[in-house]
CSV table of C-alpha atoms and ligand atoms in Angstrom, one decimal:
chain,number,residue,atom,x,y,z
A,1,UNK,CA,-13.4,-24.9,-27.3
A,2,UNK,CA,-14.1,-21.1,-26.9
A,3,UNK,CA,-11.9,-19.6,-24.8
A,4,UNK,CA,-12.9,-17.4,-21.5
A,5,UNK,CA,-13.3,-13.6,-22.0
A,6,UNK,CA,-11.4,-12.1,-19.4
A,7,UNK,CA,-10.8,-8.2,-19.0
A,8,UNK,CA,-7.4,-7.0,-17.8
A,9,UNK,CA,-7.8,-3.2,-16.5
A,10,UNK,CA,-4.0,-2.4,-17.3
A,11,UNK,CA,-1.3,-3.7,-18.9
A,12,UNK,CA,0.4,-6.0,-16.3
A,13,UNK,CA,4.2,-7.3,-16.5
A,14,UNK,CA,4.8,-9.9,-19.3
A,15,UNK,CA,5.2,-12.7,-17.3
A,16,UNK,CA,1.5,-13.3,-16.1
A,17,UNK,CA,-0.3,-10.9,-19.5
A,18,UNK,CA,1.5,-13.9,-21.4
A,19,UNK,CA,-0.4,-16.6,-19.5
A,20,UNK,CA,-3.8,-14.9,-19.7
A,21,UNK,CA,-3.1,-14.7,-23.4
A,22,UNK,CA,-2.6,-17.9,-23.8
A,23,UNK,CA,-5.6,-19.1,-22.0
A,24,UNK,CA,-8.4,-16.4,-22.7
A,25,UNK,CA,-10.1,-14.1,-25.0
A,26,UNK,CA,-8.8,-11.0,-23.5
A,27,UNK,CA,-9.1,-7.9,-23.4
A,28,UNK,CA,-6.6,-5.6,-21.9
A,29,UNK,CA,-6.9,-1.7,-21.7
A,30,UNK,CA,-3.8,0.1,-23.1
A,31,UNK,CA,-4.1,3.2,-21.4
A,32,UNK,CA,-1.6,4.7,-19.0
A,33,UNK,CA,-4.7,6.0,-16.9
A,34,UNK,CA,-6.9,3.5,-15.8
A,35,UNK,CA,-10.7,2.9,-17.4
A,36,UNK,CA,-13.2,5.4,-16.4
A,37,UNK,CA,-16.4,4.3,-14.9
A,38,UNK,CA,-18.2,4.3,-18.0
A,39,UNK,CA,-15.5,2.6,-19.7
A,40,UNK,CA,-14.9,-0.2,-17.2
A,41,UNK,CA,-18.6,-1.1,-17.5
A,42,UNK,CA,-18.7,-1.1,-21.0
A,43,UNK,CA,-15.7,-3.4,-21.0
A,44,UNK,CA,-17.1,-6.2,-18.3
A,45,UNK,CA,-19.9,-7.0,-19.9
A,46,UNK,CA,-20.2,-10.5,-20.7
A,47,UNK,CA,-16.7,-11.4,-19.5
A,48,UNK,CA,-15.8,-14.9,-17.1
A,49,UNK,CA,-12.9,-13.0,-15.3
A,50,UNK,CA,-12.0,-9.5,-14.2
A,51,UNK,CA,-8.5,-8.6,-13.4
A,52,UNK,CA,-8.2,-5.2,-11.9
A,53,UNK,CA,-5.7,-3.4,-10.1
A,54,UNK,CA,-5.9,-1.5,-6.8
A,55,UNK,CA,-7.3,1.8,-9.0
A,56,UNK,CA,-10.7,0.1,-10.7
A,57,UNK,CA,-13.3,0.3,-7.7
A,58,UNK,CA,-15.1,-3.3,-8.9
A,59,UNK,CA,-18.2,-2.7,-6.6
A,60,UNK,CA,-21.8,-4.7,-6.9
A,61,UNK,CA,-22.7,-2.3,-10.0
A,62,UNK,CA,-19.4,-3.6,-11.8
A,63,UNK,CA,-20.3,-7.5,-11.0
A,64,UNK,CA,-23.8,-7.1,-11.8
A,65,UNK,CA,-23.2,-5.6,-15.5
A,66,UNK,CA,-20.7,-8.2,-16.1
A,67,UNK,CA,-23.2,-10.7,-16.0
A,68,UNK,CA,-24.3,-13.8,-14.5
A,69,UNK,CA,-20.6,-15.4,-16.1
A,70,UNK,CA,-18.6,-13.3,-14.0
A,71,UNK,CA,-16.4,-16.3,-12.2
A,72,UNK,CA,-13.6,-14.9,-10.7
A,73,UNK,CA,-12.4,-11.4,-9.6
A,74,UNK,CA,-8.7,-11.1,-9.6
A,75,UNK,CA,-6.7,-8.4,-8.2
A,76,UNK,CA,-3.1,-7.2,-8.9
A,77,UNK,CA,-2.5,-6.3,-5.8
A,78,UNK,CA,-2.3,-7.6,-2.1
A,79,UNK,CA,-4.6,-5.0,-0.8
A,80,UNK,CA,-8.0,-4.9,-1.9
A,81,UNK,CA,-10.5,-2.3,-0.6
A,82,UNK,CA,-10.9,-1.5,-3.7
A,83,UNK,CA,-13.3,-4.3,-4.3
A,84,UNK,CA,-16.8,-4.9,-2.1
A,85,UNK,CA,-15.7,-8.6,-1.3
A,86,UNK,CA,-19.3,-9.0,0.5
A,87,UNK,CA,-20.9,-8.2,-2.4
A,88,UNK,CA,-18.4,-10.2,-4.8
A,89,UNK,CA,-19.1,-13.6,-2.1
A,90,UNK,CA,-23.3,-12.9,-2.1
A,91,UNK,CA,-22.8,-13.8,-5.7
A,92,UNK,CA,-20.2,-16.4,-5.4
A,93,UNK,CA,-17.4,-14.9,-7.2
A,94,UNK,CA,-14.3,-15.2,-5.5
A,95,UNK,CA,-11.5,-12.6,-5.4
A,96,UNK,CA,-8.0,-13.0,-5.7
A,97,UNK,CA,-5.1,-10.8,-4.6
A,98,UNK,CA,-0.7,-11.2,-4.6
A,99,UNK,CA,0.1,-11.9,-0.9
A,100,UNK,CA,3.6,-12.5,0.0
A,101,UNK,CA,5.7,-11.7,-3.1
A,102,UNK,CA,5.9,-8.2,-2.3
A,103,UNK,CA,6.3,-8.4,1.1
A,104,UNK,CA,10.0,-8.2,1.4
A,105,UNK,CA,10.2,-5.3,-1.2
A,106,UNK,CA,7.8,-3.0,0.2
A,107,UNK,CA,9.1,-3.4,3.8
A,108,UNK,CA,12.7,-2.2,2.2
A,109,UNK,CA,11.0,0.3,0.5
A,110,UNK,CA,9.2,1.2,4.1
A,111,UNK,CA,12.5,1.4,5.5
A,112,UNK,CA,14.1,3.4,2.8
A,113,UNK,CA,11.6,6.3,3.3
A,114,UNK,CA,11.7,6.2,7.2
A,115,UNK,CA,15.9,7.2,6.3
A,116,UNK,CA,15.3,9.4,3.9
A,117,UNK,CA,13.0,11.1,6.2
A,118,UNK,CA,15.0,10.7,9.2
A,119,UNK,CA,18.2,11.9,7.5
A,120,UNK,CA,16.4,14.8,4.9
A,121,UNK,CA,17.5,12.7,1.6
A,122,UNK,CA,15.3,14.5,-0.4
A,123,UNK,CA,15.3,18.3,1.1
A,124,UNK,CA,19.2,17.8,0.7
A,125,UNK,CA,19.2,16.6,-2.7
A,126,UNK,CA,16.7,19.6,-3.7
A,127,UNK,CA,19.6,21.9,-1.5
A,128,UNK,CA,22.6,20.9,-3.7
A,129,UNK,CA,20.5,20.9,-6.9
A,130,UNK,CA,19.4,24.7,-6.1
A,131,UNK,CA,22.6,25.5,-5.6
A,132,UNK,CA,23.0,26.4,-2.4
A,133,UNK,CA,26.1,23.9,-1.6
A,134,UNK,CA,28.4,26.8,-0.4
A,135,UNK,CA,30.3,24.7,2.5
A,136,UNK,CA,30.5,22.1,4.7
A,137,UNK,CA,28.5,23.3,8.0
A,138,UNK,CA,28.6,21.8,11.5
A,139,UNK,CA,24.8,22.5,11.9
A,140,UNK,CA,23.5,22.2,7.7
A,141,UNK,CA,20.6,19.6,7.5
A,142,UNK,CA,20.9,18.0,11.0
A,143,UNK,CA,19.0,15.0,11.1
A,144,UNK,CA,17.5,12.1,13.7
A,145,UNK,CA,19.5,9.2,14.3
A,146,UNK,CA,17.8,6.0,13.9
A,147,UNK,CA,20.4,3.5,15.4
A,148,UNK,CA,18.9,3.2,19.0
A,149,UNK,CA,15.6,4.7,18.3
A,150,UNK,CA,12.1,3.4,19.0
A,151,UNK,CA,10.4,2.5,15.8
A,152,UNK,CA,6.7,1.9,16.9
A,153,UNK,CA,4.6,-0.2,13.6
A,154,UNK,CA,0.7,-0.4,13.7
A,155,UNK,CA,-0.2,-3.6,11.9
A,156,UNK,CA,2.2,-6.6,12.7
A,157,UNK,CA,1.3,-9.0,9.8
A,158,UNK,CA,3.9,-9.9,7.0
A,159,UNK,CA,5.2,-6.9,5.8
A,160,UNK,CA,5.3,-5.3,9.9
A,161,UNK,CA,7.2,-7.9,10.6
A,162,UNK,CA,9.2,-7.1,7.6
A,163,UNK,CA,10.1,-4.0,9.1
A,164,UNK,CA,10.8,-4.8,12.4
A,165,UNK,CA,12.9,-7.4,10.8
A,166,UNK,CA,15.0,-4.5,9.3
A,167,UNK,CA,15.3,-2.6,12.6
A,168,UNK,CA,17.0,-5.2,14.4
A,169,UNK,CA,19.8,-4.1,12.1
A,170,UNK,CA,19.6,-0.9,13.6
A,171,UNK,CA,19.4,-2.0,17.2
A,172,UNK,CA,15.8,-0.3,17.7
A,173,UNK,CA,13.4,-1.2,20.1
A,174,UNK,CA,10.2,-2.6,18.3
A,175,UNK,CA,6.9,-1.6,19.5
A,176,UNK,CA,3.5,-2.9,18.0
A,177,UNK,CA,-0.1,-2.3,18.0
A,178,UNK,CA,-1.7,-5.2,16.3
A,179,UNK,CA,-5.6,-6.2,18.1
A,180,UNK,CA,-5.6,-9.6,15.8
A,181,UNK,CA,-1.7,-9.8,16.8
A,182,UNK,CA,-1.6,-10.5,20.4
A,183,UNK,CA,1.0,-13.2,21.1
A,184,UNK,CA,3.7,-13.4,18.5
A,185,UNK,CA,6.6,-16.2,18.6
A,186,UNK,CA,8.6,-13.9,16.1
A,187,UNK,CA,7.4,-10.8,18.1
A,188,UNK,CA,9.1,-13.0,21.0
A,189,UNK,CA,12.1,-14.2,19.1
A,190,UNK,CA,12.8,-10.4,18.2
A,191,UNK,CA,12.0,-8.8,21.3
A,192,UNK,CA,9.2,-6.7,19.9
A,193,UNK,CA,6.5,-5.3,22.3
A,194,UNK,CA,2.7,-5.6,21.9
A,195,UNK,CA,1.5,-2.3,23.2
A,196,UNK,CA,-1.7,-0.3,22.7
A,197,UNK,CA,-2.1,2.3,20.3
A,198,UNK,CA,-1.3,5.0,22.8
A,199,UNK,CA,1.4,4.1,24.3
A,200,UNK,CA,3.2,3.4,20.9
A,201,UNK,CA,2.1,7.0,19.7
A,202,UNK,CA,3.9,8.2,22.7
A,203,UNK,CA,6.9,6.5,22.8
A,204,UNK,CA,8.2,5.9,19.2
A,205,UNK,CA,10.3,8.3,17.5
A,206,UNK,CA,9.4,6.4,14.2
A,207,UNK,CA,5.6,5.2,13.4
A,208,UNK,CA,5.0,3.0,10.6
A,209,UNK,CA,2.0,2.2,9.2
A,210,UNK,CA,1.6,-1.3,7.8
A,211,UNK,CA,-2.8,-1.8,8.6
A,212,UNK,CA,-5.1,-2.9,5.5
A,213,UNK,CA,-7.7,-0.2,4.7
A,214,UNK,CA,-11.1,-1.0,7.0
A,215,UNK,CA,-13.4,0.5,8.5
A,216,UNK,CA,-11.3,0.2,12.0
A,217,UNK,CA,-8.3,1.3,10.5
A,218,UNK,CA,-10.0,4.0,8.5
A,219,UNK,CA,-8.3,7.8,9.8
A,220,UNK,CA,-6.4,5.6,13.0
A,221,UNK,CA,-3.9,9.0,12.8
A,222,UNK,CA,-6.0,11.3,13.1
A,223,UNK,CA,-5.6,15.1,15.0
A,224,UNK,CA,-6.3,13.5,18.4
A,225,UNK,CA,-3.3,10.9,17.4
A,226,UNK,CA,-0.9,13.4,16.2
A,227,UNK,CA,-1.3,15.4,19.6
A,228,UNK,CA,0.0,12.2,21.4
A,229,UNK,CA,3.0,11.7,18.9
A,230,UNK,CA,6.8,13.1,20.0
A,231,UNK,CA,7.6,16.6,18.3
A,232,UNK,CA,10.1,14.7,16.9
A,233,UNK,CA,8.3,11.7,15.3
A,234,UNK,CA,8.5,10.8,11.6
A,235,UNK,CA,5.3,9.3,9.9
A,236,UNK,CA,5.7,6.8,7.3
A,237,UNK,CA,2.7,5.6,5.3
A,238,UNK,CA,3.3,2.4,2.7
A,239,UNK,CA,-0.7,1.1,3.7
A,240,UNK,CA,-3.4,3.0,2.6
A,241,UNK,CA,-3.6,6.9,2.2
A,242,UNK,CA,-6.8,6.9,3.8
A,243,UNK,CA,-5.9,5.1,7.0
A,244,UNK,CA,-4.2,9.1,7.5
A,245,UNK,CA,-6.5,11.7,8.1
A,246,UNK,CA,-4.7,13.9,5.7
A,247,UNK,CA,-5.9,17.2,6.6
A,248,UNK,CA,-4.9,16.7,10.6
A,249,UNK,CA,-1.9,15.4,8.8
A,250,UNK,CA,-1.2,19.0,7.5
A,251,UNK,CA,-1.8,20.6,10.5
A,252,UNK,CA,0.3,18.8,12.7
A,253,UNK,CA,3.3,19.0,10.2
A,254,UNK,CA,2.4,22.9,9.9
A,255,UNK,CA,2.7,23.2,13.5
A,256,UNK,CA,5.3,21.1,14.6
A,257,UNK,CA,2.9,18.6,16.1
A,258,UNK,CA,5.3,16.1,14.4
A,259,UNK,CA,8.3,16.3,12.9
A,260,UNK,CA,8.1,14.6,9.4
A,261,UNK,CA,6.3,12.4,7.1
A,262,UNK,CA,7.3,9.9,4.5
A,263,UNK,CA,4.1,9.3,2.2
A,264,UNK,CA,4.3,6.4,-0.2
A,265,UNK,CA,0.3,6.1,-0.3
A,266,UNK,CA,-2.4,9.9,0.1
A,267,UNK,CA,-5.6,10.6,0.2
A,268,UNK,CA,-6.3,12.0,-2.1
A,269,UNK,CA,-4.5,9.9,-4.3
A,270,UNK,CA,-3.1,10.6,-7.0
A,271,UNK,CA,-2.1,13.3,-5.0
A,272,UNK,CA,-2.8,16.6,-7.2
A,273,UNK,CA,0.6,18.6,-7.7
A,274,UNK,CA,-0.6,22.1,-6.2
A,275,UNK,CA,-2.0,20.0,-3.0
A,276,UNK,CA,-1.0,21.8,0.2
A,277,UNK,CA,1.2,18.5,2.4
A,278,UNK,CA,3.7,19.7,-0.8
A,279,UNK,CA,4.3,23.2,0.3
A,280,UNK,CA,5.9,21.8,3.4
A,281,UNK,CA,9.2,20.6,3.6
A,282,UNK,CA,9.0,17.9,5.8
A,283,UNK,CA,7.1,15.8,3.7
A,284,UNK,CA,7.9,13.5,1.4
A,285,UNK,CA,5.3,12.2,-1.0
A,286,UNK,CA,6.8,9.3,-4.0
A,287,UNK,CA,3.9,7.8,-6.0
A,288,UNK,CA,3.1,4.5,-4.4
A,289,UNK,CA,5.9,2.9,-5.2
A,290,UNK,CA,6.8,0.3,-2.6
A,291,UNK,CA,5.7,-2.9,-4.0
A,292,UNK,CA,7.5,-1.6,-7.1
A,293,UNK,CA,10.6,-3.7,-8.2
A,294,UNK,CA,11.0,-5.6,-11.4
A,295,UNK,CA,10.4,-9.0,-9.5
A,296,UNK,CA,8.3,-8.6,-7.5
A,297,UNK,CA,6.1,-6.8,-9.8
A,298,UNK,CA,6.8,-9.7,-12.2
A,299,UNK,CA,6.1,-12.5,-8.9
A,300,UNK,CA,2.7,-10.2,-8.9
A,301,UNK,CA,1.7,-10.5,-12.4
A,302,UNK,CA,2.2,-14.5,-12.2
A,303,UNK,CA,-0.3,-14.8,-8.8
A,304,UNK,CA,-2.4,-12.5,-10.5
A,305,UNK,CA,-2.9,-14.6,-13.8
A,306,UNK,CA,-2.8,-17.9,-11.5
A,307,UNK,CA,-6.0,-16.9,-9.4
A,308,UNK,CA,-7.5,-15.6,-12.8
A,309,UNK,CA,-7.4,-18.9,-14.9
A,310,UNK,CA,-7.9,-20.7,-11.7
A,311,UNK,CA,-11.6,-19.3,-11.2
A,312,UNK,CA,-12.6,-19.6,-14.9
A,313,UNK,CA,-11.1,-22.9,-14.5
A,314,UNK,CA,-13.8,-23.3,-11.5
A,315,UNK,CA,-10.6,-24.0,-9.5
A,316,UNK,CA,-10.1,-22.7,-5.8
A,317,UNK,CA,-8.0,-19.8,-6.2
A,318,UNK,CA,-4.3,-19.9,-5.4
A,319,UNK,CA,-5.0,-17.1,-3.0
A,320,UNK,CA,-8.3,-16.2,-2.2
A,321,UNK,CA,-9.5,-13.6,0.2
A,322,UNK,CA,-13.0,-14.7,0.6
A,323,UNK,CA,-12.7,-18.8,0.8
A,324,UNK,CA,-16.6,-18.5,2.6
A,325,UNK,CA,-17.4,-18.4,-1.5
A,326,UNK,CA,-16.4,-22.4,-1.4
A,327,UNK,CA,-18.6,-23.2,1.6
B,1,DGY,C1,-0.7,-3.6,-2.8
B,1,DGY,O1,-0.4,-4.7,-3.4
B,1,DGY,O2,-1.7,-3.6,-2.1
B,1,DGY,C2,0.2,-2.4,-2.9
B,1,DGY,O3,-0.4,-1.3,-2.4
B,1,DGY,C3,0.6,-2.2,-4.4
B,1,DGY,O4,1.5,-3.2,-4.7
């Protein structure tokens, strides 16, 4: 029997690439870079089964030159506004994503840039590599405690819990804004609060975004946000870039309207290396990186490969984000 063609947008970890291998007539692009637009639709068409990553917008266009084959749209990622998931269920095709195996990794990761922020990791590091180590000073690189503080997260699903998880360690008080969140038993076990949107902006000294990309969560920090935020109050971003408004983001940074931003996720993204957040100092911008440890990368490339020979199998997918496809 002829196997499914499948295109694979980037080379994934072994684990999973070794599965799809196995199973399909694929095609996987090479390239450091992702495809461009031209070469993406020159790759889909004809295939079963599409497995992008959170780079490839896969929008009606991309479906619709695939070809009346197209079974299954699997994405390497938990997040996926890259994809029109409407458009992918008025033609039946269901979508895949990787929730849960990077859950616990990218809330550590969350949580290592709100200390690195909170304690200038990175503007110390560039201080001793400059050279300018001369002596120990009672007042050199004075940072913000966190033990104590009030960590305020906007999105309580798996991987704000995560984080409020790890600030019990620290004995912070735990605010939330969540609308689909209300009442929480592990809110309640924890002692976390379910506040709105301004009153967390007003009373954490950390704010940590953990919201998918939607329309509603679309520029939530925006200049009328960051003017209800402490002087003191470190942003850090492991969502989506564009769920910051990135220029009122610059401003209040530039004018003290906050104090400090952790960045693991921009928009623009990539971020281009004479952008102007990296003239200031108190930012720190890493590559979107927080989902990005050797297991649960690997854990990633499994789910990704399972909802991907699940849908050319005409299977229901592992993990599906739009089950309405199965109605
Ligand atoms: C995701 O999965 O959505 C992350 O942003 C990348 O791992």
């Amino acid at each position: 029997m002829e196997k499914p063609k499948v295109f694979v947008t980037r080379l994934i970890p072994e684990a999973g690439l070794m599965q799809i291998q196995e199973y399909c007539n694929a095609v996987i692009w090479p390239e450091e870079l992702p495809p461009t637009r031209v070469q993406l639709l020159e790759r889909v068409k004809g295939v079963d089964g599409l497995l992008c990553l959170l780079t490839d917008p896969i929008d009606a266009e991309v479906m619709d030159t695939a070809g009346p084959h197209l079974k299954v749209i699997s994405n390497y990622a938990v997040g996926y506004d890259n994809i029109n998931v409407p458009a992918a269920t008025e033609r039946g095709i269901p979508v895949g994503n990787t929730p849960g195996v990077l859950t616990d990794t990218t809330a550590d990761f969350a949580f290592s840039l709100l200390m690195a922020a909170a304690r200038r990791v990175v503007e110390a590091d560039n201080f001793t590599r400059a050279g300018k180590w001369k002596t120990w000073g009672p007042k050199l690189l004075l940072g913000q405690d966190i033990t104590g503080a009030t960590l305020g997260i906007i999105g309580f699903g798996r991987i704000g819990k995560g984080m409020a998880k790890r600030a019990q360690g620290f004995d912070m008080r735990v605010l939330y804004y969540d609308p689909l969140c209300k009442d929480d038993a592990f809110a309640a076990e924890i002692g976390a609060e379910c506040v709105d949107l301004d009153e967390l902006l007003a009373e954490s000294d950390y704010v940590s975004l953990h919201v998918p990309l939607t329309d509603a969560t679309r520029h939530i920090l925006n200049a009328a946000a960051f003017e209800k935020m402490k002087t003191t109050a470190i942003l850090v971003n492991t969502a989506r870039g564009p769920v910051v408004d990135t220029n009122a983001l610059y401003d209040a940074l530039s004018s003290g309207a906050i104090a400090y931003a952790a960045l693991d996720v921009t928009d623009p993204e990539p971020l281009p290396g004479d952008h102007k957040l990296l003239e200031l100092e108190n930012v720190i911008v890493v590559p979107h990186i927080a989902s990005a440890s050797v297991t649960a990368r690997g854990k990633m490339s499994t789910m990704a490969a399972a909802n991907l020979i699940a849908g050319l199998k005409g299977e229901k997918l592992p993990n599906c984000v739009n089950p309405e496809v199965y109605a």
